[in-house]
Amino acid sequence: EDQVTQSPEALRLQEGESSSLNCSYTVSGLRGLFWYRQDPGKGPEFLFTLYSAGEEKEKERLKATLTKKESFLHITAPKPEDSATYLCAVQAGGGFKTIFGAGTRLFVKA
Amino acid sequence: NAGVTQTPKFQVLKTGQSMTLQCAQDMNHNSMYWYRQDPGMGLRLIYYSASEGTTDKGEVPNGYNVSRLNKREFSLRLESAAPSQTSVYFCASTAREETQYFGPGTRLLVL
């Protein structure tokens, strides 16, 4: 069964304290792995798409990486405005279905 | 460009009542989706429409129906609401099977 697991469930950081969020997946035929940011009371907002192992993408303080079994979202010198829930999702096999992880809630304290 | 819009933002229903959640997108996307999001769980796909005129079941379709009214609009109907359908509902759209663009959500409480 296709599965996406995110860890930790919650992460509390001080401003400037770099860390990583993990997304491990078990799917057949990965077509794409996505990272989204979700603020309280809002819909998810797209961050990155990764297609193959070894691929990396960056945006401001965020960097996403992909291996054959997992993806990491690295946050460098986070700021309070980076506080949000980060969702990982995969598309696999054929068709239009996307499987989402439960998310990691990130809290960054000034 | 409003992106994906959803109405209503919030709704309270009694068990057994029916309602329709509306979704519209102005990005000329072919595919549209309905998800529900519950605490501690990922977004779960209810139904999707790969293109105008087609709809398919997702992971949790029981108790729901959908209509792809035209390319812009995709509605979700609860015929007889149950407390287990208390959730936040998100509509999304995509040009192809890639990045999904989400609406702001509808918060539904069924008493």
PDB file of C-alpha atoms in Angstrom:
ATOM      1  CA  GLU A   1       0.000   0.000   0.000  1.00  0.00           C
ATOM      2  CA  ASP A   2       1.295   3.434  -0.928  1.00  0.00           C
ATOM      3  CA  GLN A   3       2.202   5.440   2.152  1.00  0.00           C
ATOM      4  CA  VAL A   4       3.708   8.799   3.102  1.00  0.00           C
ATOM      5  CA  THR A   5       5.012   9.427   6.629  1.00  0.00           C
ATOM      6  CA  GLN A   6       6.249  12.758   7.920  1.00  0.00           C
ATOM      7  CA  SER A   7       8.383  13.358  10.993  1.00  0.00           C
ATOM      8  CA  PRO A   8       8.471  14.913  13.441  1.00  0.00           C
ATOM      9  CA  GLU A   9       4.801  15.735  13.995  1.00  0.00           C
ATOM     10  CA  ALA A  10       5.807  19.054  15.533  1.00  0.00           C
ATOM     11  CA  LEU A  11       9.083  20.950  15.716  1.00  0.00           C
ATOM     12  CA  ARG A  12       9.883  23.964  17.850  1.00  0.00           C
ATOM     13  CA  LEU A  13      12.896  26.066  16.885  1.00  0.00           C
ATOM     14  CA  GLN A  14      14.473  29.273  17.999  1.00  0.00           C
ATOM     15  CA  GLU A  15      14.909  31.925  15.350  1.00  0.00           C
ATOM     16  CA  GLY A  16      18.127  31.157  13.454  1.00  0.00           C
ATOM     17  CA  GLU A  17      18.239  27.496  14.541  1.00  0.00           C
ATOM     18  CA  SER A  18      18.489  25.413  11.358  1.00  0.00           C
ATOM     19  CA  SER A  19      16.813  21.995  11.121  1.00  0.00           C
ATOM     20  CA  SER A  20      15.254  19.463   8.745  1.00  0.00           C
ATOM     21  CA  LEU A  21      11.831  17.928   8.231  1.00  0.00           C
ATOM     22  CA  ASN A  22      11.557  14.367   6.946  1.00  0.00           C
ATOM     23  CA  CYS A  23       9.139  12.742   4.508  1.00  0.00           C
ATOM     24  CA  SER A  24       9.527   9.010   3.936  1.00  0.00           C
ATOM     25  CA  TYR A  25       7.469   7.276   1.295  1.00  0.00           C
ATOM     26  CA  THR A  26       6.621   3.787   0.133  1.00  0.00           C
ATOM     27  CA  VAL A  27       5.110   3.891  -3.333  1.00  0.00           C
ATOM     28  CA  SER A  28       5.364   2.041  -6.609  1.00  0.00           C
ATOM     29  CA  GLY A  29       6.607   4.146  -9.460  1.00  0.00           C
ATOM     30  CA  LEU A  30       7.164   7.612  -8.021  1.00  0.00           C
ATOM     31  CA  ARG A  31       6.217  10.296 -10.528  1.00  0.00           C
ATOM     32  CA  GLY A  32       6.700  13.318  -8.304  1.00  0.00           C
ATOM     33  CA  LEU A  33       7.126  14.438  -4.705  1.00  0.00           C
ATOM     34  CA  PHE A  34       5.627  17.741  -3.601  1.00  0.00           C
ATOM     35  CA  TRP A  35       6.118  20.033  -0.629  1.00  0.00           C
ATOM     36  CA  TYR A  36       3.380  22.433   0.440  1.00  0.00           C
ATOM     37  CA  ARG A  37       3.125  25.035   3.181  1.00  0.00           C
ATOM     38  CA  GLN A  38      -0.153  25.469   5.041  1.00  0.00           C
ATOM     39  CA  ASP A  39      -0.897  28.413   7.314  1.00  0.00           C
ATOM     40  CA  PRO A  40      -3.666  28.129   9.941  1.00  0.00           C
ATOM     41  CA  GLY A  41      -7.114  28.488   8.422  1.00  0.00           C
ATOM     42  CA  LYS A  42      -5.821  28.475   4.851  1.00  0.00           C
ATOM     43  CA  GLY A  43      -5.340  26.034   2.005  1.00  0.00           C
ATOM     44  CA  PRO A  44      -1.964  24.445   1.208  1.00  0.00           C
ATOM     45  CA  GLU A  45       0.411  26.541  -0.879  1.00  0.00           C
ATOM     46  CA  PHE A  46       2.837  24.909  -3.300  1.00  0.00           C
ATOM     47  CA  LEU A  47       6.568  25.073  -2.540  1.00  0.00           C
ATOM     48  CA  PHE A  48       8.507  22.468  -4.561  1.00  0.00           C
ATOM     49  CA  THR A  49       8.219  19.498  -6.889  1.00  0.00           C
ATOM     50  CA  LEU A  50      11.000  16.868  -7.034  1.00  0.00           C
ATOM     51  CA  TYR A  51      11.010  14.162  -9.675  1.00  0.00           C
ATOM     52  CA  SER A  52      14.113  11.993  -9.233  1.00  0.00           C
ATOM     53  CA  ALA A  53      16.600  10.902  -6.595  1.00  0.00           C
ATOM     54  CA  GLY A  54      19.422  13.394  -6.176  1.00  0.00           C
ATOM     55  CA  GLU A  55      17.317  16.360  -7.193  1.00  0.00           C
ATOM     56  CA  GLU A  56      17.424  19.489  -5.023  1.00  0.00           C
ATOM     57  CA  LYS A  57      15.430  22.731  -5.104  1.00  0.00           C
ATOM     58  CA  GLU A  58      15.779  25.926  -3.088  1.00  0.00           C
ATOM     59  CA  LYS A  59      13.588  28.867  -2.250  1.00  0.00           C
ATOM     60  CA  GLU A  60      14.757  31.515   0.201  1.00  0.00           C
ATOM     61  CA  ARG A  61      15.524  29.675   3.480  1.00  0.00           C
ATOM     62  CA  LEU A  62      14.078  26.362   2.275  1.00  0.00           C
ATOM     63  CA  LYS A  63      15.853  23.557   0.440  1.00  0.00           C
ATOM     64  CA  ALA A  64      14.194  20.299  -0.570  1.00  0.00           C
ATOM     65  CA  THR A  65      16.122  17.123  -1.396  1.00  0.00           C
ATOM     66  CA  LEU A  66      15.030  13.694  -2.622  1.00  0.00           C
ATOM     67  CA  THR A  67      16.406  10.157  -2.276  1.00  0.00           C
ATOM     68  CA  LYS A  68      14.835   6.874  -3.347  1.00  0.00           C
ATOM     69  CA  LYS A  69      13.083   6.487   0.002  1.00  0.00           C
ATOM     70  CA  GLU A  70      12.683   9.941   1.500  1.00  0.00           C
ATOM     71  CA  SER A  71      12.750  13.667   1.094  1.00  0.00           C
ATOM     72  CA  PHE A  72      14.059  16.347   3.420  1.00  0.00           C
ATOM     73  CA  LEU A  73      12.993  19.931   3.765  1.00  0.00           C
ATOM     74  CA  HIS A  74      15.940  21.835   5.202  1.00  0.00           C
ATOM     75  CA  ILE A  75      15.227  25.155   6.877  1.00  0.00           C
ATOM     76  CA  THR A  76      18.240  27.424   7.259  1.00  0.00           C
ATOM     77  CA  ALA A  77      18.190  30.213   9.861  1.00  0.00           C
ATOM     78  CA  PRO A  78      14.382  30.161  10.191  1.00  0.00           C
ATOM     79  CA  LYS A  79      12.339  33.223  11.070  1.00  0.00           C
ATOM     80  CA  PRO A  80       9.020  33.390  12.966  1.00  0.00           C
ATOM     81  CA  GLU A  81       7.202  33.869   9.647  1.00  0.00           C
ATOM     82  CA  ASP A  82       8.316  30.371   8.642  1.00  0.00           C
ATOM     83  CA  SER A  83       5.961  28.978  11.283  1.00  0.00           C
ATOM     84  CA  ALA A  84       3.387  26.819   9.471  1.00  0.00           C
ATOM     85  CA  THR A  85       2.485  23.217   8.740  1.00  0.00           C
ATOM     86  CA  TYR A  86       4.590  21.668   5.987  1.00  0.00           C
ATOM     87  CA  LEU A  87       2.935  18.934   3.942  1.00  0.00           C
ATOM     88  CA  CYS A  88       4.620  16.315   1.798  1.00  0.00           C
ATOM     89  CA  ALA A  89       2.748  14.537  -1.005  1.00  0.00           C
ATOM     90  CA  VAL A  90       3.573  11.987  -3.699  1.00  0.00           C
ATOM     91  CA  GLN A  91       2.132  10.984  -7.039  1.00  0.00           C
ATOM     92  CA  ALA A  92       2.831   7.427  -8.071  1.00  0.00           C
ATOM     93  CA  GLY A  93       1.860   4.974 -10.763  1.00  0.00           C
ATOM     94  CA  GLY A  94      -0.697   6.143 -13.274  1.00  0.00           C
ATOM     95  CA  GLY A  95      -3.658   8.383 -12.760  1.00  0.00           C
ATOM     96  CA  PHE A  96      -4.338  11.575 -10.888  1.00  0.00           C
ATOM     97  CA  LYS A  97      -4.206  10.547  -7.253  1.00  0.00           C
ATOM     98  CA  THR A  98      -1.902  12.309  -4.824  1.00  0.00           C
ATOM     99  CA  ILE A  99      -1.112  10.864  -1.393  1.00  0.00           C
ATOM    100  CA  PHE A 100      -0.464  13.350   1.396  1.00  0.00           C
ATOM    101  CA  GLY A 101       1.413  12.935   4.653  1.00  0.00           C
ATOM    102  CA  ALA A 102      -0.079  14.224   7.899  1.00  0.00           C
ATOM    103  CA  GLY A 103       2.315  17.169   7.999  1.00  0.00           C
ATOM    104  CA  THR A 104       4.908  18.667  10.338  1.00  0.00           C
ATOM    105  CA  ARG A 105       3.873  21.685  12.394  1.00  0.00           C
ATOM    106  CA  LEU A 106       6.809  24.081  12.660  1.00  0.00           C
ATOM    107  CA  PHE A 107       6.964  26.759  15.355  1.00  0.00           C
ATOM    108  CA  VAL A 108       9.769  29.322  15.194  1.00  0.00           C
ATOM    109  CA  LYS A 109      10.184  31.528  18.249  1.00  0.00           C
ATOM    110  CA  ALA A 110      11.797  34.959  18.052  1.00  0.00           C
TER     111      ALA A 110
ATOM    112  CA  ASN B   1      -6.952  36.154 -10.972  1.00  0.00           C
ATOM    113  CA  ALA B   2      -8.827  34.768  -7.963  1.00  0.00           C
ATOM    114  CA  GLY B   3      -7.342  31.261  -8.315  1.00  0.00           C
ATOM    115  CA  VAL B   4      -9.545  28.682  -6.574  1.00  0.00           C
ATOM    116  CA  THR B   5     -12.564  29.950  -4.658  1.00  0.00           C
ATOM    117  CA  GLN B   6     -14.826  27.999  -2.318  1.00  0.00           C
ATOM    118  CA  THR B   7     -18.202  28.745  -0.760  1.00  0.00           C
ATOM    119  CA  PRO B   8     -19.311  28.747   1.953  1.00  0.00           C
ATOM    120  CA  LYS B   9     -16.346  29.373   4.274  1.00  0.00           C
ATOM    121  CA  PHE B  10     -18.100  27.842   7.251  1.00  0.00           C
ATOM    122  CA  GLN B  11     -21.287  25.787   7.709  1.00  0.00           C
ATOM    123  CA  VAL B  12     -23.106  24.107  10.563  1.00  0.00           C
ATOM    124  CA  LEU B  13     -25.505  21.284   9.713  1.00  0.00           C
ATOM    125  CA  LYS B  14     -27.715  18.963  11.694  1.00  0.00           C
ATOM    126  CA  THR B  15     -27.446  15.234  11.118  1.00  0.00           C
ATOM    127  CA  GLY B  16     -29.459  14.274   8.063  1.00  0.00           C
ATOM    128  CA  GLN B  17     -29.424  17.687   6.409  1.00  0.00           C
ATOM    129  CA  SER B  18     -28.013  18.104   2.918  1.00  0.00           C
ATOM    130  CA  MET B  19     -25.771  20.749   1.439  1.00  0.00           C
ATOM    131  CA  THR B  20     -23.577  21.517  -1.567  1.00  0.00           C
ATOM    132  CA  LEU B  21     -20.066  22.896  -1.359  1.00  0.00           C
ATOM    133  CA  GLN B  22     -19.142  25.035  -4.325  1.00  0.00           C
ATOM    134  CA  CYS B  23     -15.733  25.360  -5.967  1.00  0.00           C
ATOM    135  CA  ALA B  24     -14.619  27.443  -8.945  1.00  0.00           C
ATOM    136  CA  GLN B  25     -11.243  28.094 -10.590  1.00  0.00           C
ATOM    137  CA  ASP B  26     -10.264  30.740 -13.128  1.00  0.00           C
ATOM    138  CA  MET B  27      -6.922  29.236 -14.233  1.00  0.00           C
ATOM    139  CA  ASN B  28      -8.359  27.203 -17.110  1.00  0.00           C
ATOM    140  CA  HIS B  29      -7.245  23.993 -15.398  1.00  0.00           C
ATOM    141  CA  ASN B  30      -8.501  20.650 -16.649  1.00  0.00           C
ATOM    142  CA  SER B  31      -8.422  18.661 -13.396  1.00  0.00           C
ATOM    143  CA  MET B  32     -10.216  19.417 -10.152  1.00  0.00           C
ATOM    144  CA  TYR B  33     -10.248  17.655  -6.778  1.00  0.00           C
ATOM    145  CA  TRP B  34     -12.105  17.517  -3.487  1.00  0.00           C
ATOM    146  CA  TYR B  35     -10.206  16.635  -0.293  1.00  0.00           C
ATOM    147  CA  ARG B  36     -11.073  16.487   3.358  1.00  0.00           C
ATOM    148  CA  GLN B  37      -8.568  17.291   6.101  1.00  0.00           C
ATOM    149  CA  ASP B  38      -8.946  15.933   9.628  1.00  0.00           C
ATOM    150  CA  PRO B  39      -6.647  16.510  12.623  1.00  0.00           C
ATOM    151  CA  GLY B  40      -3.613  14.221  12.603  1.00  0.00           C
ATOM    152  CA  MET B  41      -4.375  12.924   9.128  1.00  0.00           C
ATOM    153  CA  GLY B  42      -3.218  13.950   5.713  1.00  0.00           C
ATOM    154  CA  LEU B  43      -5.489  15.355   3.073  1.00  0.00           C
ATOM    155  CA  ARG B  44      -7.670  12.535   1.791  1.00  0.00           C
ATOM    156  CA  LEU B  45      -9.087  12.546  -1.710  1.00  0.00           C
ATOM    157  CA  ILE B  46     -12.885  12.300  -1.907  1.00  0.00           C
ATOM    158  CA  TYR B  47     -13.503  12.672  -5.639  1.00  0.00           C
ATOM    159  CA  TYR B  48     -11.681  14.077  -8.601  1.00  0.00           C
ATOM    160  CA  SER B  49     -12.467  15.170 -12.137  1.00  0.00           C
ATOM    161  CA  ALA B  50      -9.674  14.673 -14.648  1.00  0.00           C
ATOM    162  CA  SER B  51     -11.473  16.759 -17.242  1.00  0.00           C
ATOM    163  CA  GLU B  52     -14.828  18.354 -17.928  1.00  0.00           C
ATOM    164  CA  GLY B  53     -17.501  15.689 -18.086  1.00  0.00           C
ATOM    165  CA  THR B  54     -15.664  13.047 -16.056  1.00  0.00           C
ATOM    166  CA  THR B  55     -15.584  12.256 -12.339  1.00  0.00           C
ATOM    167  CA  ASP B  56     -13.964   9.437 -10.369  1.00  0.00           C
ATOM    168  CA  LYS B  57     -13.934   8.221  -6.787  1.00  0.00           C
ATOM    169  CA  GLY B  58     -10.982   8.867  -4.558  1.00  0.00           C
ATOM    170  CA  GLU B  59     -10.008   7.301  -1.252  1.00  0.00           C
ATOM    171  CA  VAL B  60     -13.091   8.272   0.820  1.00  0.00           C
ATOM    172  CA  PRO B  61     -16.123   8.788  -1.488  1.00  0.00           C
ATOM    173  CA  ASN B  62     -18.876   7.273   0.665  1.00  0.00           C
ATOM    174  CA  GLY B  63     -21.576   9.787   1.622  1.00  0.00           C
ATOM    175  CA  TYR B  64     -20.599  12.279  -1.082  1.00  0.00           C
ATOM    176  CA  ASN B  65     -21.513  13.059  -4.669  1.00  0.00           C
ATOM    177  CA  VAL B  66     -19.932  15.462  -7.110  1.00  0.00           C
ATOM    178  CA  SER B  67     -20.807  17.373 -10.248  1.00  0.00           C
ATOM    179  CA  ARG B  68     -18.382  18.876 -12.748  1.00  0.00           C
ATOM    180  CA  LEU B  69     -20.714  21.589 -13.941  1.00  0.00           C
ATOM    181  CA  ASN B  70     -18.300  22.987 -16.528  1.00  0.00           C
ATOM    182  CA  LYS B  71     -14.553  23.476 -16.825  1.00  0.00           C
ATOM    183  CA  ARG B  72     -14.546  26.088 -14.051  1.00  0.00           C
ATOM    184  CA  GLU B  73     -16.860  24.588 -11.448  1.00  0.00           C
ATOM    185  CA  PHE B  74     -16.792  21.382  -9.384  1.00  0.00           C
ATOM    186  CA  SER B  75     -19.330  20.922  -6.592  1.00  0.00           C
ATOM    187  CA  LEU B  76     -19.460  18.457  -3.703  1.00  0.00           C
ATOM    188  CA  ARG B  77     -22.799  17.362  -2.261  1.00  0.00           C
ATOM    189  CA  LEU B  78     -23.588  15.760   1.061  1.00  0.00           C
ATOM    190  CA  GLU B  79     -27.018  14.161   0.713  1.00  0.00           C
ATOM    191  CA  SER B  80     -27.517  13.255   4.378  1.00  0.00           C
ATOM    192  CA  ALA B  81     -24.838  14.716   6.610  1.00  0.00           C
ATOM    193  CA  ALA B  82     -23.353  12.659   9.449  1.00  0.00           C
ATOM    194  CA  PRO B  83     -21.140  13.777  12.377  1.00  0.00           C
ATOM    195  CA  SER B  84     -18.273  11.791  10.802  1.00  0.00           C
ATOM    196  CA  GLN B  85     -18.327  14.286   7.943  1.00  0.00           C
ATOM    197  CA  THR B  86     -17.288  17.112  10.253  1.00  0.00           C
ATOM    198  CA  SER B  87     -14.066  18.247   8.619  1.00  0.00           C
ATOM    199  CA  VAL B  88     -12.350  20.922   6.574  1.00  0.00           C
ATOM    200  CA  TYR B  89     -12.959  20.497   2.861  1.00  0.00           C
ATOM    201  CA  PHE B  90     -10.511  21.709   0.254  1.00  0.00           C
ATOM    202  CA  CYS B  91     -10.978  22.012  -3.463  1.00  0.00           C
ATOM    203  CA  ALA B  92      -7.924  21.989  -5.725  1.00  0.00           C
ATOM    204  CA  SER B  93      -7.176  22.246  -9.419  1.00  0.00           C
ATOM    205  CA  THR B  94      -4.253  21.461 -11.683  1.00  0.00           C
ATOM    206  CA  ALA B  95      -3.373  21.922 -15.319  1.00  0.00           C
ATOM    207  CA  ARG B  96      -1.959  18.400 -15.541  1.00  0.00           C
ATOM    208  CA  GLU B  97      -1.170  15.698 -12.972  1.00  0.00           C
ATOM    209  CA  GLU B  98       1.204  18.010 -11.190  1.00  0.00           C
ATOM    210  CA  THR B  99       1.135  20.917  -8.793  1.00  0.00           C
ATOM    211  CA  GLN B 100      -2.241  21.401  -7.214  1.00  0.00           C
ATOM    212  CA  TYR B 101      -3.617  24.832  -6.373  1.00  0.00           C
ATOM    213  CA  PHE B 102      -5.899  24.847  -3.364  1.00  0.00           C
ATOM    214  CA  GLY B 103      -8.840  26.954  -2.305  1.00  0.00           C
ATOM    215  CA  PRO B 104      -9.179  28.457   1.189  1.00  0.00           C
ATOM    216  CA  GLY B 105     -11.348  25.619   2.484  1.00  0.00           C
ATOM    217  CA  THR B 106     -14.850  25.113   3.874  1.00  0.00           C
ATOM    218  CA  ARG B 107     -15.157  24.277   7.564  1.00  0.00           C
ATOM    219  CA  LEU B 108     -18.121  21.984   8.132  1.00  0.00           C
ATOM    220  CA  LEU B 109     -19.556  21.044  11.500  1.00  0.00           C
ATOM    221  CA  VAL B 110     -22.265  18.372  11.627  1.00  0.00           C
ATOM    222  CA  LEU B 111     -24.152  18.168  14.903  1.00  0.00           C
TER     223      LEU B 111
END
